[in-house]
Amino acid sequence: MKVKIKSNYASLLNSLDIPSELHYELMGNIDARIKVKVLLAQALFSNPDNLILDEPTNNLDVKTIRWLENFILNFENTIIIVSHNRHFLN
């Protein structure tokens, strides 16, 4: 079971364009843009019943924003998003 969890988390990190060599790196050694993606992955990985995202597109590149949009469209639980990015909210 532990191997599957690691594999699923690695897959999520890879889908957010976080290089494999950074998967076990300390957060203090990672660029701020990557940290945002890691924290996003951490929030999404547990498949919470309720998810609150405050300005989730801040410091994300366009490719990751598109990925997040698709993730949210397929998210089956409750989600609350606070954002000034009206294109993202649409």
Coordinates of N, CA and C in Angstrom, one line a residue:
M1 N 0.8 -1.2 0.0 CA 0.0 0.0 0.0 C 0.9 1.3 0.0
K2 N 1.9 1.2 0.8 CA 2.8 2.4 0.9 C 3.4 2.8 -0.5
V3 N 3.8 1.7 -1.2 CA 4.4 1.9 -2.5 C 3.4 2.6 -3.5
K4 N 2.2 2.1 -3.4 CA 1.1 2.7 -4.3 C 0.9 4.2 -3.9
I5 N 0.9 4.5 -2.7 CA 0.7 5.9 -2.3 C 1.8 6.8 -2.8
K6 N 3.1 6.3 -2.6 CA 4.2 7.0 -3.1 C 4.1 7.2 -4.6
S7 N 3.7 6.1 -5.3 CA 3.6 6.2 -6.8 C 2.5 7.2 -7.2
N8 N 1.4 7.2 -6.5 CA 0.3 8.1 -6.8 C 0.7 9.5 -6.6
Y9 N 1.4 9.8 -5.5 CA 1.9 11.1 -5.2 C 2.9 11.6 -6.2
A10 N 3.8 10.7 -6.6 CA 4.8 11.0 -7.6 C 4.1 11.3 -8.9
S11 N 3.1 10.6 -9.2 CA 2.4 10.9 -10.5 C 1.7 12.3 -10.4
L12 N 1.2 12.6 -9.3 CA 0.6 13.9 -9.1 C 1.6 15.0 -9.2
L13 N 2.8 14.8 -8.6 CA 3.8 15.8 -8.6 C 4.3 16.0 -10.1
N14 N 4.5 14.8 -10.8 CA 4.9 14.9 -12.2 C 3.9 15.6 -13.1
S15 N 2.6 15.4 -12.8 CA 1.6 16.1 -13.6 C 1.6 17.6 -13.4
L16 N 2.2 18.0 -12.2 CA 2.4 19.5 -12.0 C 3.7 20.0 -12.4
D17 N 4.4 19.2 -13.2 CA 5.8 19.5 -13.7 C 6.8 19.7 -12.6
I18 N 6.7 19.0 -11.6 CA 7.7 19.0 -10.6 C 8.7 17.8 -10.9
P19 N 9.9 18.2 -11.2 CA 10.9 17.1 -11.6 C 11.1 16.1 -10.5
S20 N 11.3 14.8 -11.0 CA 11.4 13.7 -10.1 C 12.6 13.9 -9.1
E21 N 13.6 14.6 -9.5 CA 14.8 14.8 -8.6 C 14.4 15.7 -7.4
L22 N 13.3 16.4 -7.5 CA 12.9 17.3 -6.4 C 11.9 16.6 -5.5
H23 N 11.4 15.5 -5.8 CA 10.4 14.8 -5.0 C 10.8 14.6 -3.5
Y24 N 12.0 14.4 -3.3 CA 12.5 14.1 -1.9 C 13.4 15.3 -1.4
E25 N 13.4 16.4 -2.0 CA 14.2 17.5 -1.6 C 13.4 18.2 -0.4
L26 N 14.2 18.9 0.4 CA 13.6 19.7 1.5 C 13.0 20.9 0.9
M27 N 11.9 21.3 1.5 CA 11.2 22.5 1.0 C 12.0 23.7 1.1
G28 N 12.9 23.8 2.1 CA 13.8 25.0 2.2 C 14.8 25.1 1.0
N29 N 15.0 24.0 0.3 CA 15.9 24.0 -0.8 C 15.3 24.2 -2.2
I30 N 14.0 24.4 -2.2 CA 13.2 24.4 -3.4 C 12.8 25.8 -3.8
D31 N 12.8 26.2 -5.1 CA 12.4 27.5 -5.6 C 10.9 27.7 -5.1
A32 N 10.6 29.0 -4.9 CA 9.2 29.3 -4.4 C 8.1 28.9 -5.3
R33 N 8.4 29.0 -6.7 CA 7.3 28.5 -7.6 C 7.0 27.0 -7.5
I34 N 8.0 26.3 -7.2 CA 7.9 24.8 -7.0 C 7.1 24.6 -5.7
K35 N 7.5 25.3 -4.7 CA 6.8 25.1 -3.4 C 5.3 25.3 -3.5
V36 N 4.9 26.3 -4.3 CA 3.4 26.5 -4.5 C 2.8 25.2 -5.1
K37 N 3.5 24.6 -6.0 CA 2.9 23.4 -6.7 C 2.9 22.3 -5.7
V38 N 4.0 22.1 -4.9 CA 4.0 21.1 -3.9 C 2.9 21.2 -2.9
L39 N 2.7 22.4 -2.4 CA 1.6 22.7 -1.4 C 0.2 22.4 -2.1
L40 N 0.1 22.7 -3.3 CA -1.2 22.4 -4.1 C -1.4 20.9 -4.2
A41 N -0.3 20.2 -4.5 CA -0.4 18.8 -4.6 C -0.8 18.1 -3.3
Q42 N -0.2 18.7 -2.2 CA -0.5 18.2 -0.9 C -2.0 18.3 -0.5
A43 N -2.5 19.5 -0.9 CA -4.0 19.7 -0.6 C -4.8 18.8 -1.5
L44 N -4.5 18.6 -2.7 CA -5.3 17.8 -3.6 C -5.2 16.3 -3.4
F45 N -4.0 15.8 -3.0 CA -3.7 14.4 -2.9 C -4.7 13.6 -2.0
S46 N -5.1 14.2 -0.9 CA -5.9 13.5 0.0 C -7.4 13.4 -0.4
N47 N -7.7 14.0 -1.5 CA -9.1 14.0 -2.0 C -10.1 14.3 -0.9
P48 N -9.9 15.6 -0.4 CA -10.8 16.0 0.7 C -12.3 16.1 0.3
D49 N -13.1 16.0 1.3 CA -14.6 16.2 1.1 C -14.9 17.7 0.7
N50 N -14.1 18.6 1.4 CA -14.3 20.0 1.2 C -12.9 20.6 0.9
L51 N -12.8 21.4 -0.1 CA -11.5 22.0 -0.5 C -11.7 23.5 -0.7
I52 N -10.9 24.2 0.0 CA -11.0 25.7 -0.1 C -9.6 26.2 -0.6
L53 N -9.7 26.8 -1.8 CA -8.5 27.3 -2.4 C -8.5 28.9 -2.4
D54 N -7.5 29.5 -1.8 CA -7.4 30.9 -1.8 C -6.4 31.4 -2.8
E55 N -6.8 32.0 -3.8 CA -5.9 32.5 -4.9 C -5.0 31.4 -5.4
P56 N -5.6 30.3 -5.9 CA -4.8 29.1 -6.3 C -3.9 29.3 -7.5
T57 N -4.2 30.4 -8.3 CA -3.4 30.6 -9.5 C -2.2 31.5 -9.3
N58 N -2.1 32.1 -8.1 CA -0.9 32.9 -7.8 C 0.4 32.1 -8.0
N59 N 1.3 32.7 -8.7 CA 2.6 32.1 -8.9 C 2.6 30.7 -9.6
L60 N 1.6 30.4 -10.4 CA 1.5 29.3 -11.2 C 1.7 29.6 -12.6
D61 N 2.4 28.8 -13.4 CA 2.6 29.0 -14.8 C 1.3 28.6 -15.5
V62 N 1.1 29.0 -16.8 CA -0.1 28.8 -17.5 C -0.4 27.3 -17.7
K63 N 0.6 26.5 -17.9 CA 0.3 25.1 -18.0 C -0.2 24.5 -16.8
T64 N 0.3 24.9 -15.6 CA -0.2 24.4 -14.3 C -1.6 24.9 -14.1
I65 N -1.9 26.1 -14.4 CA -3.3 26.7 -14.3 C -4.3 25.9 -15.1
R66 N -3.9 25.5 -16.3 CA -4.8 24.7 -17.2 C -5.0 23.3 -16.5
W67 N -3.9 22.8 -16.0 CA -4.0 21.5 -15.3 C -5.0 21.6 -14.1
L68 N -4.8 22.6 -13.3 CA -5.7 22.8 -12.2 C -7.2 23.0 -12.6
E69 N -7.4 23.8 -13.7 CA -8.8 23.9 -14.2 C -9.4 22.6 -14.5
N70 N -8.7 21.7 -15.2 CA -9.2 20.4 -15.5 C -9.4 19.5 -14.3
F71 N -8.5 19.7 -13.3 CA -8.6 18.9 -12.1 C -9.9 19.3 -11.4
I72 N -10.1 20.6 -11.3 CA -11.3 21.2 -10.6 C -12.6 20.7 -11.3
L73 N -12.6 20.7 -12.6 CA -13.8 20.3 -13.4 C -14.1 18.9 -13.1
N74 N -13.1 18.1 -12.8 CA -13.4 16.6 -12.5 C -13.5 16.3 -11.0
F75 N -13.3 17.3 -10.2 CA -13.4 17.1 -8.7 C -14.8 16.9 -8.3
E76 N -15.1 15.8 -7.7 CA -16.5 15.5 -7.4 C -17.0 16.0 -6.0
N77 N -16.1 16.5 -5.2 CA -16.5 17.0 -3.9 C -16.7 18.5 -3.9
T78 N -17.0 19.0 -2.7 CA -17.3 20.5 -2.6 C -16.0 21.3 -2.7
I79 N -16.0 22.4 -3.5 CA -14.8 23.2 -3.6 C -15.3 24.7 -3.5
I80 N -14.5 25.4 -2.8 CA -14.7 26.9 -2.7 C -13.4 27.5 -3.1
I81 N -13.5 28.5 -4.1 CA -12.4 29.1 -4.6 C -12.5 30.6 -4.4
V82 N -11.5 31.2 -3.9 CA -11.4 32.7 -3.7 C -10.3 33.1 -4.7
S83 N -10.7 34.0 -5.7 CA -9.7 34.4 -6.7 C -10.2 35.7 -7.3
H84 N -9.2 36.5 -7.7 CA -9.4 37.7 -8.5 C -9.2 37.4 -10.0
N85 N -8.8 36.1 -10.3 CA -8.6 35.8 -11.7 C -9.9 35.3 -12.3
R86 N -10.6 36.3 -12.9 CA -11.9 36.0 -13.5 C -11.9 35.0 -14.6
H87 N -10.8 34.9 -15.4 CA -10.7 33.9 -16.4 C -10.6 32.5 -15.8
F88 N -9.9 32.3 -14.8 CA -9.8 31.1 -14.1 C -11.2 30.7 -13.5
L89 N -11.9 31.6 -12.9 CA -13.2 31.4 -12.3 C -14.2 31.0 -13.4
N90 N -14.1 31.5 -14.6 CA -15.1 31.2 -15.6 C -14.9 29.7 -16.0

